PDB file of C-alpha atoms in Angstrom:
ATOM      1  CA  UNK A   1     124.075-140.688   2.942  1.00 51.00           C
ATOM      2  CA  UNK A   2     122.080-143.562   1.528  1.00 56.00           C
ATOM      3  CA  UNK A   3     120.978-143.096  -2.094  1.00 54.00           C
ATOM      4  CA  UNK A   4     119.547-139.645  -1.331  1.00 58.00           C
ATOM      5  CA  UNK A   5     120.637-136.790  -3.637  1.00 52.00           C
ATOM      6  CA  UNK A   6     122.124-139.147  -6.207  1.00 58.00           C
ATOM      7  CA  UNK A   7     122.502-136.630  -9.012  1.00 55.00           C
ATOM      8  CA  UNK A   8     125.699-134.659  -9.650  1.00 58.00           C
ATOM      9  CA  UNK A   9     126.961-132.366  -6.881  1.00 54.00           C
ATOM     10  CA  UNK A  10     124.732-133.982  -4.240  1.00 68.00           C
ATOM     11  CA  UNK A  11     121.562-132.757  -5.905  1.00 78.00           C
ATOM     12  CA  UNK A  12     118.453-134.614  -6.970  1.00 91.00           C
ATOM     13  CA  UNK A  13     118.382-135.872 -10.562  1.00 92.00           C
ATOM     14  CA  UNK A  14     117.225-133.033 -12.844  1.00 92.00           C
ATOM     15  CA  UNK A  15     117.002-130.971  -9.621  1.00 92.00           C
ATOM     16  CA  UNK A  16     113.651-132.653  -8.977  1.00 96.00           C
ATOM     17  CA  UNK A  17     113.302-134.427  -5.630  1.00 95.00           C
ATOM     18  CA  UNK A  18     110.305-136.381  -6.911  1.00 97.00           C
ATOM     19  CA  UNK A  19     112.728-138.279  -9.168  1.00 97.00           C
ATOM     20  CA  UNK A  20     115.284-138.907  -6.409  1.00 96.00           C
ATOM     21  CA  UNK A  21     115.508-142.567  -5.368  1.00 97.00           C
ATOM     22  CA  UNK A  22     116.524-142.825  -1.710  1.00 96.00           C
ATOM     23  CA  UNK A  23     116.417-146.484  -0.630  1.00 97.00           C
ATOM     24  CA  UNK A  24     115.457-150.020  -1.652  1.00 98.00           C
ATOM     25  CA  UNK A  25     114.334-152.737   0.789  1.00 98.00           C
ATOM     26  CA  UNK A  26     113.503-156.425   0.331  1.00 98.00           C
ATOM     27  CA  UNK A  27     112.413-158.908   2.996  1.00 98.00           C
ATOM     28  CA  UNK A  28     109.938-161.723   3.513  1.00 98.00           C
ATOM     29  CA  UNK A  29     106.946-161.860   5.833  1.00 98.00           C
ATOM     30  CA  UNK A  30     104.876-164.811   7.072  1.00 97.00           C
ATOM     31  CA  UNK A  31     102.705-166.551   4.538  1.00 96.00           C
ATOM     32  CA  UNK A  32     105.474-167.066   1.955  1.00 97.00           C
ATOM     33  CA  UNK A  33     105.341-163.466   0.828  1.00 98.00           C
ATOM     34  CA  UNK A  34     108.003-160.967  -0.237  1.00 98.00           C
ATOM     35  CA  UNK A  35     107.922-157.231   0.455  1.00 98.00           C
ATOM     36  CA  UNK A  36     109.620-154.810  -1.949  1.00 98.00           C
ATOM     37  CA  UNK A  37     109.969-151.124  -1.072  1.00 98.00           C
ATOM     38  CA  UNK A  38     111.375-148.169  -2.968  1.00 98.00           C
ATOM     39  CA  UNK A  39     111.471-144.717  -1.396  1.00 98.00           C
ATOM     40  CA  UNK A  40     111.859-141.429  -3.263  1.00 98.00           C
ATOM     41  CA  UNK A  41     111.681-137.687  -2.602  1.00 97.00           C
ATOM     42  CA  UNK A  42     114.024-136.987   0.328  1.00 94.00           C
ATOM     43  CA  UNK A  43     112.804-134.384   2.799  1.00 93.00           C
ATOM     44  CA  UNK A  44     109.254-134.805   1.470  1.00 96.00           C
ATOM     45  CA  UNK A  45     106.998-132.990   0.948  1.00 96.00           C
ATOM     46  CA  UNK A  46     109.338-129.996   0.657  1.00 92.00           C
ATOM     47  CA  UNK A  47     110.735-131.258  -2.641  1.00 89.00           C
ATOM     48  CA  UNK A  48     107.327-132.036  -4.129  1.00 93.00           C
ATOM     49  CA  UNK A  49     103.838-132.660  -2.799  1.00 95.00           C
ATOM     50  CA  UNK A  50     102.953-135.474  -5.192  1.00 97.00           C
ATOM     51  CA  UNK A  51     104.646-138.179  -7.229  1.00 98.00           C
ATOM     52  CA  UNK A  52     105.836-137.020 -10.652  1.00 98.00           C
ATOM     53  CA  UNK A  53     102.978-137.740 -13.086  1.00 98.00           C
ATOM     54  CA  UNK A  54     105.374-138.171 -16.032  1.00 98.00           C
ATOM     55  CA  UNK A  55     107.657-140.635 -14.226  1.00 98.00           C
ATOM     56  CA  UNK A  56     107.854-144.407 -14.235  1.00 98.00           C
ATOM     57  CA  UNK A  57     108.914-145.711 -10.832  1.00 98.00           C
ATOM     58  CA  UNK A  58     110.099-149.288 -11.198  1.00 98.00           C
ATOM     59  CA  UNK A  59     111.183-152.262  -9.079  1.00 98.00           C
ATOM     60  CA  UNK A  60     113.174-154.809 -11.077  1.00 98.00           C
ATOM     61  CA  UNK A  61     113.702-158.443 -10.096  1.00 98.00           C
ATOM     62  CA  UNK A  62     116.374-160.739 -11.532  1.00 98.00           C
ATOM     63  CA  UNK A  63     115.398-164.381 -11.043  1.00 98.00           C
ATOM     64  CA  UNK A  64     118.259-166.150 -12.868  1.00 97.00           C
ATOM     65  CA  UNK A  65     121.402-164.309 -11.778  1.00 97.00           C
ATOM     66  CA  UNK A  66     122.239-162.522 -15.036  1.00 98.00           C
ATOM     67  CA  UNK A  67     121.698-159.020 -13.560  1.00 98.00           C
ATOM     68  CA  UNK A  68     118.855-158.325 -15.992  1.00 98.00           C
ATOM     69  CA  UNK A  69     115.197-157.879 -15.065  1.00 98.00           C
ATOM     70  CA  UNK A  70     113.011-160.960 -15.454  1.00 98.00           C
ATOM     71  CA  UNK A  71     110.074-159.482 -13.543  1.00 98.00           C
ATOM     72  CA  UNK A  72     109.394-155.762 -13.191  1.00 98.00           C
ATOM     73  CA  UNK A  73     106.758-153.815 -11.315  1.00 98.00           C
ATOM     74  CA  UNK A  74     106.105-150.328 -12.700  1.00 98.00           C
ATOM     75  CA  UNK A  75     104.297-147.636 -10.721  1.00 98.00           C
ATOM     76  CA  UNK A  76     102.790-144.632 -12.488  1.00 98.00           C
ATOM     77  CA  UNK A  77     100.764-141.806 -10.997  1.00 98.00           C
ATOM     78  CA  UNK A  78      97.981-139.560 -12.197  1.00 98.00           C
ATOM     79  CA  UNK A  79      98.215-135.800 -12.425  1.00 97.00           C
ATOM     80  CA  UNK A  80      97.442-134.444  -8.953  1.00 96.00           C
ATOM     81  CA  UNK A  81      93.911-133.114  -8.604  1.00 94.00           C
ATOM     82  CA  UNK A  82      93.215-129.584  -7.420  1.00 89.00           C
ATOM     83  CA  UNK A  83      92.863-130.906  -3.880  1.00 88.00           C
ATOM     84  CA  UNK A  84      96.206-132.744  -4.149  1.00 88.00           C
ATOM     85  CA  UNK A  85      94.735-136.222  -4.490  1.00 95.00           C
ATOM     86  CA  UNK A  86      96.554-138.667  -6.761  1.00 98.00           C
ATOM     87  CA  UNK A  87      96.051-142.249  -7.900  1.00 98.00           C
ATOM     88  CA  UNK A  88      98.434-145.104  -8.679  1.00 98.00           C
ATOM     89  CA  UNK A  89      98.538-147.731 -11.434  1.00 98.00           C
ATOM     90  CA  UNK A  90     100.797-150.798 -11.153  1.00 98.00           C
ATOM     91  CA  UNK A  91     101.913-153.067 -14.002  1.00 98.00           C
ATOM     92  CA  UNK A  92     103.727-156.392 -13.783  1.00 98.00           C
ATOM     93  CA  UNK A  93     105.980-157.207 -16.741  1.00 98.00           C
ATOM     94  CA  UNK A  94     108.076-160.255 -17.633  1.00 98.00           C
ATOM     95  CA  UNK A  95     110.534-161.120 -20.391  1.00 95.00           C
ATOM     96  CA  UNK A  96     111.494-158.345 -22.808  1.00 96.00           C
ATOM     97  CA  UNK A  97     108.879-156.001 -21.331  1.00 97.00           C
ATOM     98  CA  UNK A  98     110.609-156.307 -17.961  1.00 98.00           C
ATOM     99  CA  UNK A  99     113.885-155.166 -19.488  1.00 97.00           C
ATOM    100  CA  UNK A 100     112.422-152.046 -21.076  1.00 95.00           C
ATOM    101  CA  UNK A 101     111.876-148.999 -18.908  1.00 96.00           C
ATOM    102  CA  UNK A 102     108.310-148.181 -19.922  1.00 96.00           C
ATOM    103  CA  UNK A 103     105.366-149.286 -17.816  1.00 97.00           C
ATOM    104  CA  UNK A 104     104.109-152.425 -19.544  1.00 96.00           C
ATOM    105  CA  UNK A 105     102.673-155.853 -18.923  1.00 98.00           C
ATOM    106  CA  UNK A 106      99.647-156.853 -16.885  1.00 98.00           C
ATOM    107  CA  UNK A 107      97.853-154.185 -14.818  1.00 98.00           C
ATOM    108  CA  UNK A 108      97.688-155.284 -11.176  1.00 98.00           C
ATOM    109  CA  UNK A 109      96.139-152.087  -9.806  1.00 98.00           C
ATOM    110  CA  UNK A 110      94.393-149.242 -11.576  1.00 98.00           C
ATOM    111  CA  UNK A 111      93.644-145.885  -9.945  1.00 97.00           C
ATOM    112  CA  UNK A 112      94.572-147.046  -6.441  1.00 98.00           C
ATOM    113  CA  UNK A 113      94.462-144.166  -3.915  1.00 98.00           C
ATOM    114  CA  UNK A 114      97.654-142.469  -2.745  1.00 98.00           C
ATOM    115  CA  UNK A 115      97.941-141.108   0.792  1.00 97.00           C
ATOM    116  CA  UNK A 116      99.693-137.864   1.692  1.00 97.00           C
ATOM    117  CA  UNK A 117      98.205-137.747   5.185  1.00 95.00           C
ATOM    118  CA  UNK A 118      99.121-139.603   8.374  1.00 96.00           C
ATOM    119  CA  UNK A 119      97.276-142.815   7.552  1.00 96.00           C
ATOM    120  CA  UNK A 120      98.412-145.120   4.739  1.00 97.00           C
ATOM    121  CA  UNK A 121      96.048-146.148   1.983  1.00 97.00           C
ATOM    122  CA  UNK A 122      96.386-149.917   1.433  1.00 98.00           C
ATOM    123  CA  UNK A 123      94.875-151.507  -1.664  1.00 98.00           C
ATOM    124  CA  UNK A 124      94.470-155.248  -2.160  1.00 98.00           C
ATOM    125  CA  UNK A 125      94.021-157.017  -5.491  1.00 97.00           C
ATOM    126  CA  UNK A 126      94.083-160.809  -5.473  1.00 95.00           C
ATOM    127  CA  UNK A 127      97.262-161.820  -3.648  1.00 96.00           C
ATOM    128  CA  UNK A 128      98.881-158.389  -3.989  1.00 98.00           C
ATOM    129  CA  UNK A 129      99.041-155.470  -1.570  1.00 98.00           C
ATOM    130  CA  UNK A 130     100.224-151.983  -2.511  1.00 98.00           C
ATOM    131  CA  UNK A 131     100.554-148.676  -0.726  1.00 98.00           C
ATOM    132  CA  UNK A 132     102.101-145.393  -1.854  1.00 98.00           C
ATOM    133  CA  UNK A 133     102.384-142.002  -0.248  1.00 98.00           C
ATOM    134  CA  UNK A 134     104.040-139.876   2.392  1.00 98.00           C
ATOM    135  CA  UNK A 135     105.805-141.900   5.110  1.00 98.00           C
ATOM    136  CA  UNK A 136     108.638-141.383   7.590  1.00 98.00           C
ATOM    137  CA  UNK A 137     112.131-142.020   6.247  1.00 98.00           C
ATOM    138  CA  UNK A 138     113.623-145.184   7.833  1.00 98.00           C
ATOM    139  CA  UNK A 139     117.186-144.190   6.865  1.00 97.00           C
ATOM    140  CA  UNK A 140     119.355-143.428   9.895  1.00 97.00           C
ATOM    141  CA  UNK A 141     122.856-141.932   9.979  1.00 97.00           C
ATOM    142  CA  UNK A 142     125.030-139.263  11.587  1.00 96.00           C
ATOM    143  CA  UNK A 143     125.562-137.367   8.337  1.00 93.00           C
ATOM    144  CA  UNK A 144     126.976-134.313  10.087  1.00 94.00           C
ATOM    145  CA  UNK A 145     129.576-136.532  11.714  1.00 95.00           C
ATOM    146  CA  UNK A 146     130.525-138.069   8.378  1.00 92.00           C
ATOM    147  CA  UNK A 147     130.968-134.611   6.845  1.00 89.00           C
ATOM    148  CA  UNK A 148     133.008-133.513   9.888  1.00 93.00           C
ATOM    149  CA  UNK A 149     135.668-136.165   9.247  1.00 91.00           C
ATOM    150  CA  UNK A 150     133.918-138.822  11.370  1.00 92.00           C
ATOM    151  CA  UNK A 151     133.684-136.723  14.514  1.00 95.00           C
ATOM    152  CA  UNK A 152     130.340-138.085  15.635  1.00 97.00           C
ATOM    153  CA  UNK A 153     127.626-135.652  16.721  1.00 97.00           C
ATOM    154  CA  UNK A 154     125.103-138.189  17.998  1.00 97.00           C
ATOM    155  CA  UNK A 155     122.408-136.649  15.780  1.00 97.00           C
ATOM    156  CA  UNK A 156     120.394-138.847  13.443  1.00 97.00           C
ATOM    157  CA  UNK A 157     119.872-136.884  10.226  1.00 95.00           C
ATOM    158  CA  UNK A 158     116.834-138.943   9.274  1.00 96.00           C
ATOM    159  CA  UNK A 159     115.033-138.837  12.621  1.00 97.00           C
ATOM    160  CA  UNK A 160     112.493-136.188  11.522  1.00 97.00           C
ATOM    161  CA  UNK A 161     112.520-136.710   7.738  1.00 97.00           C
ATOM    162  CA  UNK A 162     109.841-138.018   5.381  1.00 98.00           C
ATOM    163  CA  UNK A 163     109.895-139.709   1.990  1.00 98.00           C
ATOM    164  CA  UNK A 164     107.401-140.909  -0.587  1.00 98.00           C
ATOM    165  CA  UNK A 165     107.180-144.665  -0.101  1.00 98.00           C
ATOM    166  CA  UNK A 166     106.061-147.287  -2.613  1.00 98.00           C
ATOM    167  CA  UNK A 167     105.428-150.646  -0.919  1.00 99.00           C
ATOM    168  CA  UNK A 168     104.435-153.840  -2.718  1.00 98.00           C
ATOM    169  CA  UNK A 169     103.788-157.250  -1.153  1.00 98.00           C
ATOM    170  CA  UNK A 170     103.634-160.273  -3.464  1.00 98.00           C
ATOM    171  CA  UNK A 171     103.503-164.065  -3.145  1.00 98.00           C
ATOM    172  CA  UNK A 172     106.981-165.601  -3.166  1.00 97.00           C
ATOM    173  CA  UNK A 173     106.027-167.722  -6.179  1.00 95.00           C
ATOM    174  CA  UNK A 174     105.574-164.556  -8.272  1.00 95.00           C
ATOM    175  CA  UNK A 175     109.352-164.064  -8.120  1.00 97.00           C
ATOM    176  CA  UNK A 176     110.402-167.503  -9.310  1.00 92.00           C
ATOM    177  CA  UNK A 177     111.055-170.911  -7.779  1.00 93.00           C
ATOM    178  CA  UNK A 178     114.681-170.132  -6.888  1.00 96.00           C
ATOM    179  CA  UNK A 179     114.794-168.401  -3.501  1.00 97.00           C
ATOM    180  CA  UNK A 180     117.756-166.272  -4.670  1.00 98.00           C
ATOM    181  CA  UNK A 181     116.689-163.092  -6.448  1.00 98.00           C
ATOM    182  CA  UNK A 182     118.213-159.721  -7.226  1.00 98.00           C
ATOM    183  CA  UNK A 183     116.395-156.402  -6.811  1.00 98.00           C
ATOM    184  CA  UNK A 184     117.028-152.846  -7.923  1.00 98.00           C
ATOM    185  CA  UNK A 185     114.909-149.755  -8.488  1.00 98.00           C
ATOM    186  CA  UNK A 186     114.816-147.231 -11.301  1.00 98.00           C
ATOM    187  CA  UNK A 187     113.176-143.860 -11.813  1.00 98.00           C
ATOM    188  CA  UNK A 188     112.591-142.701 -15.385  1.00 98.00           C
ATOM    189  CA  UNK A 189     110.767-139.629 -16.656  1.00 98.00           C
ATOM    190  CA  UNK A 190     109.204-138.635 -19.960  1.00 96.00           C
ATOM    191  CA  UNK A 191     111.170-135.585 -21.062  1.00 89.00           C
ATOM    192  CA  UNK A 192     111.194-133.972 -24.503  1.00 89.00           C
ATOM    193  CA  UNK A 193     109.373-136.931 -25.977  1.00 91.00           C
ATOM    194  CA  UNK A 194     111.755-139.547 -24.565  1.00 95.00           C
ATOM    195  CA  UNK A 195     111.653-141.740 -21.481  1.00 97.00           C
ATOM    196  CA  UNK A 196     114.948-141.040 -19.707  1.00 97.00           C
ATOM    197  CA  UNK A 197     116.349-143.040 -16.788  1.00 97.00           C
ATOM    198  CA  UNK A 198     117.449-140.453 -14.226  1.00 97.00           C
ATOM    199  CA  UNK A 199     118.119-142.599 -11.157  1.00 97.00           C
ATOM    200  CA  UNK A 200     118.688-146.249 -10.343  1.00 97.00           C
ATOM    201  CA  UNK A 201     120.278-148.349  -7.641  1.00 97.00           C
ATOM    202  CA  UNK A 202     119.911-151.000  -4.978  1.00 98.00           C
ATOM    203  CA  UNK A 203     122.800-150.815  -2.522  1.00 97.00           C
ATOM    204  CA  UNK A 204     122.915-147.789  -0.213  1.00 95.00           C
ATOM    205  CA  UNK A 205     125.613-145.112  -0.266  1.00 93.00           C
ATOM    206  CA  UNK A 206     127.384-146.115  -3.452  1.00 95.00           C
ATOM    207  CA  UNK A 207     127.198-143.226  -5.862  1.00 92.00           C
ATOM    208  CA  UNK A 208     128.096-140.605  -3.234  1.00 89.00           C
ATOM    209  CA  UNK A 209     131.264-142.456  -2.204  1.00 93.00           C
ATOM    210  CA  UNK A 210     132.363-143.993  -5.484  1.00 96.00           C
ATOM    211  CA  UNK A 211     131.169-142.028  -8.504  1.00 94.00           C
ATOM    212  CA  UNK A 212     132.886-138.932  -9.821  1.00 92.00           C
ATOM    213  CA  UNK A 213     130.498-136.058 -10.499  1.00 92.00           C
ATOM    214  CA  UNK A 214     130.879-136.302 -14.274  1.00 93.00           C
ATOM    215  CA  UNK A 215     129.761-139.946 -14.415  1.00 94.00           C
ATOM    216  CA  UNK A 216     126.721-139.822 -12.107  1.00 94.00           C
ATOM    217  CA  UNK A 217     124.209-139.138 -14.876  1.00 94.00           C
ATOM    218  CA  UNK A 218     125.612-141.983 -16.969  1.00 96.00           C
ATOM    219  CA  UNK A 219     125.500-144.288 -13.946  1.00 97.00           C
ATOM    220  CA  UNK A 220     121.853-143.448 -13.283  1.00 96.00           C
ATOM    221  CA  UNK A 221     121.009-144.217 -16.911  1.00 96.00           C
ATOM    222  CA  UNK A 222     122.986-147.466 -16.997  1.00 97.00           C
ATOM    223  CA  UNK A 223     122.190-151.140 -16.605  1.00 98.00           C
ATOM    224  CA  UNK A 224     123.458-153.334 -13.745  1.00 98.00           C
ATOM    225  CA  UNK A 225     124.671-155.965 -16.204  1.00 98.00           C
ATOM    226  CA  UNK A 226     127.328-153.469 -17.368  1.00 98.00           C
ATOM    227  CA  UNK A 227     128.426-152.333 -13.912  1.00 98.00           C
ATOM    228  CA  UNK A 228     131.366-154.641 -13.312  1.00 98.00           C
ATOM    229  CA  UNK A 229     133.096-153.883 -16.592  1.00 98.00           C
ATOM    230  CA  UNK A 230     132.405-150.157 -16.338  1.00 98.00           C
ATOM    231  CA  UNK A 231     133.045-149.383 -12.681  1.00 98.00           C
ATOM    232  CA  UNK A 232     135.403-152.089 -11.390  1.00 98.00           C
ATOM    233  CA  UNK A 233     138.574-150.117 -12.132  1.00 98.00           C
ATOM    234  CA  UNK A 234     137.552-146.655 -10.836  1.00 98.00           C
ATOM    235  CA  UNK A 235     135.819-148.058  -7.758  1.00 98.00           C
ATOM    236  CA  UNK A 236     138.819-150.255  -6.997  1.00 98.00           C
ATOM    237  CA  UNK A 237     140.951-147.110  -7.057  1.00 98.00           C
ATOM    238  CA  UNK A 238     138.563-145.436  -4.595  1.00 98.00           C
ATOM    239  CA  UNK A 239     138.896-148.295  -2.101  1.00 98.00           C
ATOM    240  CA  UNK A 240     142.662-148.350  -2.473  1.00 98.00           C
ATOM    241  CA  UNK A 241     142.675-144.636  -1.638  1.00 97.00           C
ATOM    242  CA  UNK A 242     140.101-144.566   1.190  1.00 96.00           C
ATOM    243  CA  UNK A 243     140.675-147.946   2.819  1.00 97.00           C
ATOM    244  CA  UNK A 244     144.215-148.987   1.950  1.00 98.00           C
ATOM    245  CA  UNK A 245     143.023-152.002  -0.014  1.00 98.00           C
ATOM    246  CA  UNK A 246     145.166-153.943  -2.402  1.00 98.00           C
ATOM    247  CA  UNK A 247     143.737-154.235  -5.900  1.00 98.00           C
ATOM    248  CA  UNK A 248     142.796-157.844  -5.225  1.00 98.00           C
ATOM    249  CA  UNK A 249     141.103-157.169  -1.881  1.00 98.00           C
ATOM    250  CA  UNK A 250     139.288-154.137  -3.293  1.00 98.00           C
ATOM    251  CA  UNK A 251     137.847-156.208  -6.118  1.00 98.00           C
ATOM    252  CA  UNK A 252     136.748-158.856  -3.618  1.00 98.00           C
ATOM    253  CA  UNK A 253     134.951-156.201  -1.540  1.00 98.00           C
ATOM    254  CA  UNK A 254     133.283-154.725  -4.608  1.00 98.00           C
ATOM    255  CA  UNK A 255     131.797-158.095  -5.528  1.00 97.00           C
ATOM    256  CA  UNK A 256     129.263-157.412  -2.764  1.00 96.00           C
ATOM    257  CA  UNK A 257     127.888-154.268  -4.426  1.00 98.00           C
ATOM    258  CA  UNK A 258     128.777-154.583  -8.109  1.00 98.00           C
ATOM    259  CA  UNK A 259     126.665-155.058 -10.104  1.00 98.00           C
ATOM    260  CA  UNK A 260     124.410-152.676  -8.169  1.00 98.00           C
ATOM    261  CA  UNK A 261     121.794-155.348  -7.515  1.00 98.00           C
ATOM    262  CA  UNK A 262     120.618-156.284  -4.021  1.00 98.00           C
ATOM    263  CA  UNK A 263     120.936-160.062  -3.844  1.00 98.00           C
ATOM    264  CA  UNK A 264     118.450-161.790  -1.579  1.00 98.00           C
ATOM    265  CA  UNK A 265     118.368-165.472  -0.697  1.00 98.00           C
ATOM    266  CA  UNK A 266     114.838-165.771   0.646  1.00 98.00           C
ATOM    267  CA  UNK A 267     115.623-169.120   2.273  1.00 97.00           C
ATOM    268  CA  UNK A 268     117.708-167.174   4.819  1.00 98.00           C
ATOM    269  CA  UNK A 269     116.691-164.289   7.090  1.00 98.00           C
ATOM    270  CA  UNK A 270     116.941-160.872   5.471  1.00 98.00           C
ATOM    271  CA  UNK A 271     119.902-158.890   6.823  1.00 98.00           C
ATOM    272  CA  UNK A 272     121.905-156.575   4.616  1.00 98.00           C
ATOM    273  CA  UNK A 273     123.561-157.372   2.230  1.00 98.00           C
ATOM    274  CA  UNK A 274     121.234-160.403   1.978  1.00 98.00           C
ATOM    275  CA  UNK A 275     118.155-158.336   1.196  1.00 98.00           C
ATOM    276  CA  UNK A 276     117.564-155.383   3.456  1.00 98.00           C
ATOM    277  CA  UNK A 277     115.171-154.731   6.321  1.00 98.00           C
ATOM    278  CA  UNK A 278     114.079-151.335   7.608  1.00 98.00           C
ATOM    279  CA  UNK A 279     116.352-151.654  10.657  1.00 98.00           C
ATOM    280  CA  UNK A 280     119.589-152.816   8.985  1.00 98.00           C
ATOM    281  CA  UNK A 281     122.529-150.522   9.801  1.00 98.00           C
ATOM    282  CA  UNK A 282     123.661-149.921   6.233  1.00 97.00           C
ATOM    283  CA  UNK A 283     125.543-146.719   7.099  1.00 97.00           C
ATOM    284  CA  UNK A 284     127.931-148.580   9.376  1.00 97.00           C
ATOM    285  CA  UNK A 285     128.337-151.322   6.789  1.00 97.00           C
ATOM    286  CA  UNK A 286     129.347-148.800   4.128  1.00 97.00           C
ATOM    287  CA  UNK A 287     131.662-146.885   6.468  1.00 97.00           C
ATOM    288  CA  UNK A 288     133.448-150.132   7.317  1.00 98.00           C
ATOM    289  CA  UNK A 289     133.770-150.932   3.628  1.00 98.00           C
ATOM    290  CA  UNK A 290     135.180-147.615   2.436  1.00 97.00           C
ATOM    291  CA  UNK A 291     137.531-147.281   5.434  1.00 97.00           C
ATOM    292  CA  UNK A 292     138.919-150.778   5.193  1.00 98.00           C
ATOM    293  CA  UNK A 293     137.456-151.655   8.586  1.00 97.00           C
ATOM    294  CA  UNK A 294     138.896-148.653  10.427  1.00 97.00           C
ATOM    295  CA  UNK A 295     135.464-147.076  11.019  1.00 97.00           C
ATOM    296  CA  UNK A 296     132.836-149.592  12.029  1.00 96.00           C
ATOM    297  CA  UNK A 297     129.893-147.509  13.252  1.00 97.00           C
ATOM    298  CA  UNK A 298     128.403-144.015  13.364  1.00 97.00           C
ATOM    299  CA  UNK A 299     126.654-144.884  16.655  1.00 97.00           C
ATOM    300  CA  UNK A 300     123.155-144.229  15.329  1.00 98.00           C
ATOM    301  CA  UNK A 301     120.447-146.853  15.703  1.00 97.00           C
ATOM    302  CA  UNK A 302     117.285-147.644  13.728  1.00 98.00           C
ATOM    303  CA  UNK A 303     114.070-145.690  13.985  1.00 98.00           C
ATOM    304  CA  UNK A 304     111.357-146.729  16.434  1.00 97.00           C
ATOM    305  CA  UNK A 305     108.335-145.536  14.468  1.00 97.00           C
ATOM    306  CA  UNK A 306     108.165-148.480  12.047  1.00 98.00           C
ATOM    307  CA  UNK A 307     104.877-150.354  11.669  1.00 98.00           C
ATOM    308  CA  UNK A 308     104.652-154.063  12.394  1.00 97.00           C
ATOM    309  CA  UNK A 309     102.175-154.550   9.558  1.00 98.00           C
ATOM    310  CA  UNK A 310     101.902-153.487   5.924  1.00 98.00           C
ATOM    311  CA  UNK A 311     103.104-150.985   4.696  1.00 98.00           C
ATOM    312  CA  UNK A 312     105.760-151.147   7.458  1.00 98.00           C
ATOM    313  CA  UNK A 313     107.043-147.570   6.915  1.00 98.00           C
ATOM    314  CA  UNK A 314     106.275-145.284   9.827  1.00 98.00           C
ATOM    315  CA  UNK A 315     103.748-142.478  10.194  1.00 98.00           C
ATOM    316  CA  UNK A 316     105.050-139.273   8.554  1.00 98.00           C
ATOM    317  CA  UNK A 317     106.379-136.484  10.729  1.00 96.00           C
TER     318      UNK A 317
END
């Protein structure tokens, strides 16, 4: 699957779906603006009816190519009220504050409403737009077919699923003058007096294919800048086994996804792996990668319930 169930043994981190990062998207829209999306909580609201109030949900942006955050947007949520209502606060951090995991920097939104009903709550502040809440899951794949040794069933696992979406639209200039940026998301939670990173990622369907169970927690706590040195060798071995790669060709393929930062040249149209739109067929791209080109598609197409305007994610099922 995509980044769903990214903890050990195909479970949510800490067995808490509210902390489970599912997907990251980045694309531009007219008006010289960039949209960043992180989705969490697969099969929402079954795994949790509100965002985790002790978590820091974070979108990181690398503007100089060193795989470290130069700009970071942190999203924190209030304790749910008795009626289930919840509010959102957004901070924008730069420099050293962007590289820490705590919510820090300049508040962009304070106590913005969160929507768990059919209609999105959109809040505007200056040149920023934000929306958070229950939305349909844009991820599409024949997961049953993948599990059944690529005997396709024709069933889209995500067709009736929901997630918690966090959508932010910012002016391009907020992300640096260079059109090339890198994006990844992180979910951290305050636990036993410490803020612990329990999930992170950018590229879809990496940890499920490449990471051994015993390293998934360490991966989720790690930093992209360390990915190549840490995971090049074991992930190369995976590709040699699954796709018949040579060591050299495996390393060349891994350069696309390691470090686990979604590179996006905003001077070119978004199309995975250059950014990612809500209709990009990332499942087929990953199948082709891990199989060495032997499997090129799962025959499942994108969802038709996407919105043409902000927040772009479809109405929840």
